[in-house]
Structure formats: structure tokens, C-alpha cells
Amino acid sequence: MRVVETLPEMREASAALRAAGQRLGFVPTMGFLHAGHVHLAAVARKHAAAVAMSIFVNPLQFGPGEDFARYPRDAARDRALAASAGVDVLWMPSPEAMYPEEPRVTVDPGPMARGFEGAVRPGHFAGVLTVVLKLFAVVLPDVAVFGRKDVQQAVLVRRMAADLDLPVEVVVAPTVRESDGLALSSRNVYLDPVARRRAVALSRSLQAAVELFRSGERDGAALAAAARAVLDAEPGLATDYAACIDPATFAPAARASDACVVAVAARLGATRLIDNVVLGEGLEGDGRLAG
Ligand code: AMP
């Protein structure tokens, strides 16, 4: 595995792979890698002969009171995990290299970024789409893989690629979960043992919505309420939202179909967790680590 830091090095590494006729897959991450990231690399490998991964904790997408400074970082461990995941080029740019000065031009993520994560985290998706566009401009991938775990982000990136005619195919891969259902996240390291047990309420809340959907309920508000009831019953957990969402518009769905997503966000102390499920697939469609 080749490890590069500067933008010119990454451009050169990417050009060399493409000159060799290789289709290039790309997995952008913020590091502190886990099995979810490893799975995205495997999905990229199915679509492309060569795989590049970036690790960059993007300051632009963190709000003033958020966890940018304490976001977990471990470059040596990430290098080893990326190599074992079959990554060909690992790009670890510095903040100074990515933002030599404060950008004056950024991506406007539009109406699909107004609700849910966008409402709770103002400016978050402008920061995400700006860095993703910059990463794409350097790597020039044929295909980029994003996790459904961050479903609003994945939908926005896909829509940015379509609306701005970016020459990249955006693939969305299923969420990888712990054996008890908790979605893997770099932020799970913040959870103490009690909070870790309570965090399973997120996937249980999604399962409640899926079961109601399977019993025939199609009212979006009723499905959202079923998920919310599980979250609200969990001590020490504060619900940010539980919603049934039309993925095409990222607005609440009045009537739920198989393609609709139930998404939840909750806080356990200072830790904010998100999760979601596609109603037609259920949690069985996701990856699950052995217990
Ligand atoms: P992050 O490093 O958290 O910014 O995530 C980088 C990419 O990995 C994003 O596309 C995420 O959606 C994806 N990802 C994060 N957690 C998971 C997971 N549990 N399963 C699958 N993909 C994930």
C-alpha cells in the first residue's frame, strides 16, 4: 500500500493507476477505521481494480460546539487496517494542505440538507459536500463508495454528482453492525459501558418500525412514532429525531414505501449517535459482525 500526504502526490498516484488502465474506486473517511470502513473498501474493490482511501477529519463540517478537537485519531492503526483492507493508495492530507486558506467558495447543499442532520448541525452538509468535491477533484475516481449509515450524506453526495455532472459513480453500501445491532461508528469509543448498552436502543427502534411496516402500516408518522417510542423509553437517552423519510427528496414521507428510510438520532450524554434502516430491506440487509 502506498501512503501519500500532499495533493500533488495523490494526483500523481491516481494518474499512475488510471494510466495503467485501472478503474479507480475511492472511499473517503475521517479515519479511526472500523469494519464498516473495511467493508466500503471491499465494495469499492468489486467496482474497480484499484482502491484509494482518504483519511481526513474535515474541520469544515464540524460546528463550534462539536467534537472536532477530540474526534478519535490513530494514524498508525489506520495504516495497518487500510493495508489489510486491500487499499492500494492511502491519502492522509493535513488540514493545511486541504485548506491553505479559509475557502470563500463552498458547495450549497440545497433543500435536502435542511432537515434532520442538517437542522441539528447547521453548516454540516456544506462542509461535507465541499470536502467531498475537493477530494473528488484530486483523486478523480471512477466510483466512490459511501456508507448508508450516514444516509443523508450519501443521498446528498449522489445528488451533487448528478446535479453537477461529476464523472463519478456514487455507490451506497449497507451499514455494518455489531452483533447486538449497534451500527459501527468511530464515535462509539466515546460510550462508557452503560451508555454502550443503552445505545442498542437505536437499532431496536428501527426494528420496531420495520415490524410495524411488515404488519401493513404505511402511515409515515405512525412508523416514526413506533421508533420514537423505543428511544423515549430508554433511560439516559435523549431523542433528537425519529422520522420516516422519502430518500428522493429527504423530506418526511406521508405514506411509506419499501424505499423509504426510517432514520433516528439520539444523544447519550455528550455522544450523538445516528442510525437508519430501509423499510423494504430491514436490518437483515445490513452487515453484522459475529458475536
Ligand atoms: P466516517 O469516517 O465516519 O466519516 O465515515 C466514512 C464512510 O464510512 C462514510 O461513507 C460512512 O457512511 C461510512 N460508514 C461509517 N460507519 C459505517 C458502518 N457502520 N457501516 C458502513 N459504512 C459506514
CSV table of C-alpha atoms and ligand atoms in Angstrom, one decimal:
chain,number,residue,atom,x,y,z
A,1,MET,CA,0.0,0.0,0.0
A,2,ARG,CA,1.3,3.4,-0.9
A,3,VAL,CA,0.7,6.2,1.6
A,4,VAL,CA,0.7,9.8,0.3
A,5,GLU,CA,0.1,13.1,2.0
A,6,THR,CA,0.2,16.1,-0.3
A,7,LEU,CA,-2.3,16.9,-3.0
A,8,PRO,CA,0.3,16.6,-5.9
A,9,GLU,CA,1.4,13.2,-4.6
A,10,MET,CA,-2.2,12.0,-4.6
A,11,ARG,CA,-2.9,13.4,-8.1
A,12,GLU,CA,0.2,11.6,-9.3
A,13,ALA,CA,-0.7,8.3,-7.6
A,14,SER,CA,-4.2,8.4,-9.1
A,15,ALA,CA,-2.9,9.4,-12.6
A,16,ALA,CA,-0.5,6.4,-12.5
A,17,LEU,CA,-3.3,4.0,-11.7
A,18,ARG,CA,-5.5,5.4,-14.4
A,19,ALA,CA,-2.6,5.4,-16.9
A,20,ALA,CA,-2.2,1.7,-16.2
A,21,GLY,CA,-5.9,1.4,-17.4
A,22,GLN,CA,-7.2,0.6,-13.9
A,23,ARG,CA,-10.7,1.7,-12.9
A,24,LEU,CA,-10.2,3.6,-9.6
A,25,GLY,CA,-12.5,3.2,-6.6
A,26,PHE,CA,-12.4,5.7,-3.8
A,27,VAL,CA,-13.5,5.6,-0.1
A,28,PRO,CA,-13.4,8.9,1.8
A,29,THR,CA,-13.2,8.6,5.6
A,30,MET,CA,-12.4,10.5,8.7
A,31,GLY,CA,-10.2,7.6,10.0
A,32,PHE,CA,-10.3,5.7,13.3
A,33,LEU,CA,-11.2,2.9,10.9
A,34,HIS,CA,-13.5,0.0,11.8
A,35,ALA,CA,-15.1,-2.9,10.0
A,36,GLY,CA,-17.7,-0.5,8.3
A,37,HIS,CA,-14.8,1.3,6.5
A,38,VAL,CA,-13.2,-2.0,5.6
A,39,HIS,CA,-16.5,-3.2,4.1
A,40,LEU,CA,-16.6,0.0,1.9
A,41,ALA,CA,-13.1,-0.8,0.6
A,42,ALA,CA,-14.3,-4.3,-0.3
A,43,VAL,CA,-17.3,-2.9,-2.1
A,44,ALA,CA,-15.0,-0.4,-3.9
A,45,ARG,CA,-12.8,-3.3,-5.0
A,46,LYS,CA,-15.9,-5.0,-6.6
A,47,HIS,CA,-16.4,-2.0,-8.8
A,48,ALA,CA,-12.8,-1.1,-9.5
A,49,ALA,CA,-9.4,-2.7,-10.0
A,50,ALA,CA,-7.6,-0.2,-7.7
A,51,VAL,CA,-8.8,1.4,-4.4
A,52,ALA,CA,-7.8,4.7,-2.9
A,53,MET,CA,-8.9,5.7,0.6
A,54,SER,CA,-8.6,9.1,2.2
A,55,ILE,CA,-8.4,9.9,5.9
A,56,PHE,CA,-9.2,13.5,6.8
A,57,VAL,CA,-11.0,14.9,9.8
A,58,ASN,CA,-12.6,17.8,7.9
A,59,PRO,CA,-12.8,20.9,10.2
A,60,LEU,CA,-15.3,22.5,7.8
A,61,GLN,CA,-18.1,20.0,8.7
A,62,PHE,CA,-17.9,20.4,12.5
A,63,GLY,CA,-19.9,23.1,14.3
A,64,PRO,CA,-18.3,25.3,17.0
A,65,GLY,CA,-19.6,23.1,20.0
A,66,GLU,CA,-18.9,19.8,18.2
A,67,ASP,CA,-16.1,17.2,18.7
A,68,PHE,CA,-13.5,18.2,16.1
A,69,ALA,CA,-10.7,18.5,18.6
A,70,ARG,CA,-11.4,15.3,20.4
A,71,TYR,CA,-12.5,13.2,17.4
A,72,PRO,CA,-10.6,9.9,17.7
A,73,ARG,CA,-7.4,9.7,15.7
A,74,ASP,CA,-4.8,6.8,15.3
A,75,ALA,CA,-2.8,7.1,12.1
A,76,ALA,CA,-0.6,4.0,12.7
A,77,ARG,CA,-3.6,1.8,13.4
A,78,ASP,CA,-5.5,3.2,10.4
A,79,ARG,CA,-2.5,2.5,8.1
A,80,ALA,CA,-2.4,-1.2,9.2
A,81,LEU,CA,-6.2,-1.6,8.8
A,82,ALA,CA,-6.3,0.1,5.4
A,83,ALA,CA,-3.4,-2.2,4.2
A,84,SER,CA,-5.3,-5.2,5.4
A,85,ALA,CA,-8.5,-4.0,3.7
A,86,GLY,CA,-6.6,-4.1,0.4
A,87,VAL,CA,-6.3,-0.3,-0.1
A,88,ASP,CA,-3.8,0.5,-2.8
A,89,VAL,CA,-3.3,4.2,-2.0
A,90,LEU,CA,-4.0,5.8,1.4
A,91,TRP,CA,-4.2,9.5,1.3
A,92,MET,CA,-3.7,11.4,4.6
A,93,PRO,CA,-3.7,15.1,3.9
A,94,SER,CA,-3.0,17.7,6.6
A,95,PRO,CA,-5.6,20.4,7.2
A,96,GLU,CA,-3.1,23.0,5.9
A,97,ALA,CA,-2.8,21.1,2.7
A,98,MET,CA,-6.5,20.8,2.2
A,99,TYR,CA,-7.3,24.4,3.3
A,100,PRO,CA,-4.2,26.7,2.8
A,101,GLU,CA,-6.7,29.4,3.5
A,102,GLU,CA,-10.3,29.6,4.6
A,103,PRO,CA,-12.4,28.7,1.5
A,104,ARG,CA,-14.5,31.6,0.2
A,105,VAL,CA,-16.4,29.4,-2.3
A,106,THR,CA,-18.3,26.3,-0.9
A,107,VAL,CA,-21.0,23.9,-2.0
A,108,ASP,CA,-24.6,24.9,-1.3
A,109,PRO,CA,-26.2,21.6,-0.4
A,110,GLY,CA,-29.7,22.9,-1.1
A,111,PRO,CA,-33.1,21.8,0.3
A,112,MET,CA,-32.2,18.2,1.0
A,113,ALA,CA,-29.8,19.4,3.7
A,114,ARG,CA,-32.3,21.4,5.6
A,115,GLY,CA,-33.9,18.7,7.8
A,116,PHE,CA,-32.6,16.1,10.2
A,117,GLU,CA,-28.8,16.2,10.5
A,118,GLY,CA,-28.8,19.5,8.6
A,119,ALA,CA,-31.2,21.0,11.1
A,120,VAL,CA,-29.4,19.8,14.1
A,121,ARG,CA,-25.9,20.6,12.6
A,122,PRO,CA,-26.1,23.9,10.7
A,123,GLY,CA,-23.4,24.2,8.0
A,124,HIS,CA,-22.5,20.5,8.3
A,125,PHE,CA,-23.5,19.4,4.8
A,126,ALA,CA,-22.0,22.4,3.2
A,127,GLY,CA,-18.7,21.3,4.8
A,128,VAL,CA,-19.2,17.7,3.8
A,129,LEU,CA,-20.0,18.4,0.2
A,130,THR,CA,-17.2,21.0,-0.1
A,131,VAL,CA,-14.6,18.5,1.1
A,132,VAL,CA,-16.1,15.6,-1.0
A,133,LEU,CA,-15.9,17.8,-4.1
A,134,LYS,CA,-12.3,18.7,-3.3
A,135,LEU,CA,-11.4,15.1,-2.7
A,136,PHE,CA,-13.0,14.0,-6.0
A,137,ALA,CA,-11.2,16.8,-7.8
A,138,VAL,CA,-7.8,15.4,-6.6
A,139,VAL,CA,-8.5,11.7,-6.8
A,140,LEU,CA,-10.7,11.7,-10.0
A,141,PRO,CA,-12.2,8.4,-9.1
A,142,ASP,CA,-14.4,6.4,-11.4
A,143,VAL,CA,-16.5,5.2,-8.5
A,144,ALA,CA,-16.8,6.4,-4.9
A,145,VAL,CA,-18.3,4.4,-2.1
A,146,PHE,CA,-20.3,5.9,0.8
A,147,GLY,CA,-22.0,4.2,3.8
A,148,ARG,CA,-25.8,4.1,4.3
A,149,LYS,CA,-25.1,4.7,8.0
A,150,ASP,CA,-24.9,8.4,7.0
A,151,VAL,CA,-27.9,8.2,4.7
A,152,GLN,CA,-28.5,11.9,4.3
A,153,GLN,CA,-24.8,12.4,3.4
A,154,ALA,CA,-24.9,9.6,0.9
A,155,VAL,CA,-28.1,10.9,-0.7
A,156,LEU,CA,-26.6,14.4,-0.9
A,157,VAL,CA,-23.3,13.2,-2.4
A,158,ARG,CA,-25.2,11.2,-5.0
A,159,ARG,CA,-27.4,14.1,-5.9
A,160,MET,CA,-24.4,16.5,-6.0
A,161,ALA,CA,-22.7,14.1,-8.5
A,162,ALA,CA,-25.9,14.1,-10.6
A,163,ASP,CA,-26.7,17.8,-10.5
A,164,LEU,CA,-23.1,19.0,-11.1
A,165,ASP,CA,-22.4,16.3,-13.7
A,166,LEU,CA,-19.4,14.9,-11.8
A,167,PRO,CA,-17.9,12.0,-13.8
A,168,VAL,CA,-18.1,9.6,-10.8
A,169,GLU,CA,-20.5,6.8,-10.0
A,170,VAL,CA,-21.7,7.0,-6.3
A,171,VAL,CA,-22.3,3.6,-4.7
A,172,VAL,CA,-24.0,3.4,-1.3
A,173,ALA,CA,-23.1,0.4,0.8
A,174,PRO,CA,-25.1,-1.2,3.7
A,175,THR,CA,-24.4,-0.4,7.3
A,176,VAL,CA,-22.1,-2.8,9.3
A,177,ARG,CA,-23.4,-3.5,12.8
A,178,GLU,CA,-22.1,-5.1,16.0
A,179,SER,CA,-23.6,-8.5,16.9
A,180,ASP,CA,-26.2,-6.7,19.1
A,181,GLY,CA,-27.3,-4.4,16.3
A,182,LEU,CA,-25.3,-1.2,17.2
A,183,ALA,CA,-24.1,0.4,14.0
A,184,LEU,CA,-20.3,0.7,13.9
A,185,SER,CA,-19.1,4.2,14.3
A,186,SER,CA,-15.7,5.8,15.2
A,187,ARG,CA,-17.7,7.7,17.8
A,188,ASN,CA,-18.7,4.5,19.7
A,189,VAL,CA,-15.4,4.8,21.6
A,190,TYR,CA,-16.9,7.7,23.5
A,191,LEU,CA,-19.5,5.4,25.1
A,192,ASP,CA,-18.9,4.1,28.6
A,193,PRO,CA,-20.2,0.6,29.3
A,194,VAL,CA,-23.6,1.8,30.5
A,195,ALA,CA,-24.1,4.1,27.5
A,196,ARG,CA,-22.9,1.3,25.2
A,197,ARG,CA,-25.7,-0.9,26.4
A,198,ARG,CA,-28.3,1.9,26.1
A,199,ALA,CA,-27.1,2.7,22.5
A,200,VAL,CA,-28.7,-0.6,21.3
A,201,ALA,CA,-32.0,1.3,21.6
A,202,LEU,CA,-31.3,3.0,18.2
A,203,SER,CA,-31.3,-0.3,16.2
A,204,ARG,CA,-34.1,-1.6,18.4
A,205,SER,CA,-36.2,1.5,17.5
A,206,LEU,CA,-35.6,0.8,13.8
A,207,GLN,CA,-36.6,-2.8,14.2
A,208,ALA,CA,-39.8,-1.7,15.8
A,209,ALA,CA,-40.6,0.5,12.8
A,210,VAL,CA,-39.7,-2.4,10.3
A,211,GLU,CA,-42.0,-4.8,12.2
A,212,LEU,CA,-44.9,-2.3,12.1
A,213,PHE,CA,-44.2,-1.7,8.3
A,214,ARG,CA,-44.3,-5.5,7.8
A,215,SER,CA,-47.6,-5.8,9.6
A,216,GLY,CA,-49.0,-3.5,6.9
A,217,GLU,CA,-48.7,0.0,8.4
A,218,ARG,CA,-48.0,2.6,5.7
A,219,ASP,CA,-48.5,5.8,7.6
A,220,GLY,CA,-45.1,7.5,7.8
A,221,ALA,CA,-45.9,9.3,11.1
A,222,ALA,CA,-47.0,6.1,12.7
A,223,LEU,CA,-43.8,4.3,11.7
A,224,ALA,CA,-41.7,7.2,13.0
A,225,ALA,CA,-43.7,7.2,16.3
A,226,ALA,CA,-43.0,3.5,16.8
A,227,ALA,CA,-39.3,4.2,16.5
A,228,ARG,CA,-39.5,7.2,18.8
A,229,ALA,CA,-41.4,5.3,21.5
A,230,VAL,CA,-38.5,2.8,21.8
A,231,LEU,CA,-36.0,5.7,22.1
A,232,ASP,CA,-38.0,7.7,24.5
A,233,ALA,CA,-38.4,4.6,26.8
A,234,GLU,CA,-34.6,4.3,27.1
A,235,PRO,CA,-33.3,6.0,30.3
A,236,GLY,CA,-30.5,8.4,29.8
A,237,LEU,CA,-31.1,8.7,26.1
A,238,ALA,CA,-32.3,12.0,24.5
A,239,THR,CA,-34.0,11.7,21.2
A,240,ASP,CA,-33.1,14.3,18.5
A,241,TYR,CA,-35.4,12.9,15.8
A,242,ALA,CA,-37.2,9.8,14.6
A,243,ALA,CA,-38.6,10.1,11.1
A,244,CYS,CA,-39.8,8.2,8.1
A,245,ILE,CA,-38.1,9.8,5.1
A,246,ASP,CA,-38.5,9.7,1.3
A,247,PRO,CA,-34.9,9.2,0.1
A,248,ALA,CA,-35.6,11.0,-3.2
A,249,THR,CA,-36.3,14.4,-1.5
A,250,PHE,CA,-35.1,13.7,2.0
A,251,ALA,CA,-38.4,15.1,3.3
A,252,PRO,CA,-40.8,13.2,5.6
A,253,ALA,CA,-42.8,10.6,3.8
A,254,ALA,CA,-46.6,10.8,4.5
A,255,ARG,CA,-47.0,7.3,3.0
A,256,ALA,CA,-44.2,4.8,3.4
A,257,SER,CA,-43.0,2.5,0.6
A,258,ASP,CA,-40.2,-0.1,0.5
A,259,ALA,CA,-37.6,2.5,-0.5
A,260,CYS,CA,-38.4,4.8,2.5
A,261,VAL,CA,-35.9,5.2,5.3
A,262,VAL,CA,-36.6,5.4,9.0
A,263,ALA,CA,-33.8,7.5,10.5
A,264,VAL,CA,-33.1,8.2,14.1
A,265,ALA,CA,-30.7,10.4,16.0
A,266,ALA,CA,-30.2,10.4,19.8
A,267,ARG,CA,-27.8,11.7,22.4
A,268,LEU,CA,-26.2,9.7,25.2
A,269,GLY,CA,-24.5,12.2,27.4
A,270,ALA,CA,-22.2,14.2,25.1
A,271,THR,CA,-22.2,11.5,22.4
A,272,ARG,CA,-24.6,11.8,19.5
A,273,LEU,CA,-25.5,8.7,17.5
A,274,ILE,CA,-27.4,8.2,14.3
A,275,ASP,CA,-28.8,5.2,12.6
A,276,ASN,CA,-31.3,4.2,9.9
A,277,VAL,CA,-33.0,1.4,8.0
A,278,VAL,CA,-34.5,1.0,4.6
A,279,LEU,CA,-38.0,-0.3,5.3
A,280,GLY,CA,-38.2,-2.8,2.4
A,281,GLU,CA,-34.8,-4.3,3.4
A,282,GLY,CA,-34.9,-4.3,7.2
A,283,LEU,CA,-31.9,-4.7,9.4
A,284,GLU,CA,-31.2,-8.2,7.8
A,285,GLY,CA,-30.0,-6.3,4.7
A,286,ASP,CA,-27.1,-4.9,6.8
A,287,GLY,CA,-23.8,-6.4,7.6
A,288,ARG,CA,-23.4,-8.0,11.1
A,289,LEU,CA,-20.2,-8.8,13.0
A,290,ALA,CA,-20.0,-12.2,14.7
A,291,GLY,CA,-20.9,-12.1,18.4
B,1,AMP,P1,-16.6,8.5,8.7
B,1,AMP,O1,-15.2,8.1,8.8
B,1,AMP,O2,-17.4,8.2,9.9
B,1,AMP,O3,-16.8,9.8,8.1
B,1,AMP,O4,-17.2,7.5,7.6
B,1,AMP,C1,-16.6,7.3,6.4
B,1,AMP,C2,-17.5,6.5,5.5
B,1,AMP,O5,-17.8,5.2,6.1
B,1,AMP,C3,-18.9,7.2,5.3
B,1,AMP,O6,-19.3,6.9,3.9
B,1,AMP,C4,-19.8,6.5,6.3
B,1,AMP,O7,-21.1,6.4,5.9
B,1,AMP,C5,-19.2,5.1,6.2
B,1,AMP,N1,-19.5,4.3,7.5
B,1,AMP,C6,-19.5,4.8,8.7
B,1,AMP,N2,-19.9,3.8,9.6
B,1,AMP,C7,-20.3,2.8,8.8
B,1,AMP,C8,-20.9,1.5,9.1
B,1,AMP,N3,-21.1,1.1,10.4
B,1,AMP,N4,-21.1,0.7,8.1
B,1,AMP,C9,-20.9,1.0,6.8
B,1,AMP,N5,-20.3,2.2,6.5
B,1,AMP,C10,-20.0,3.1,7.5
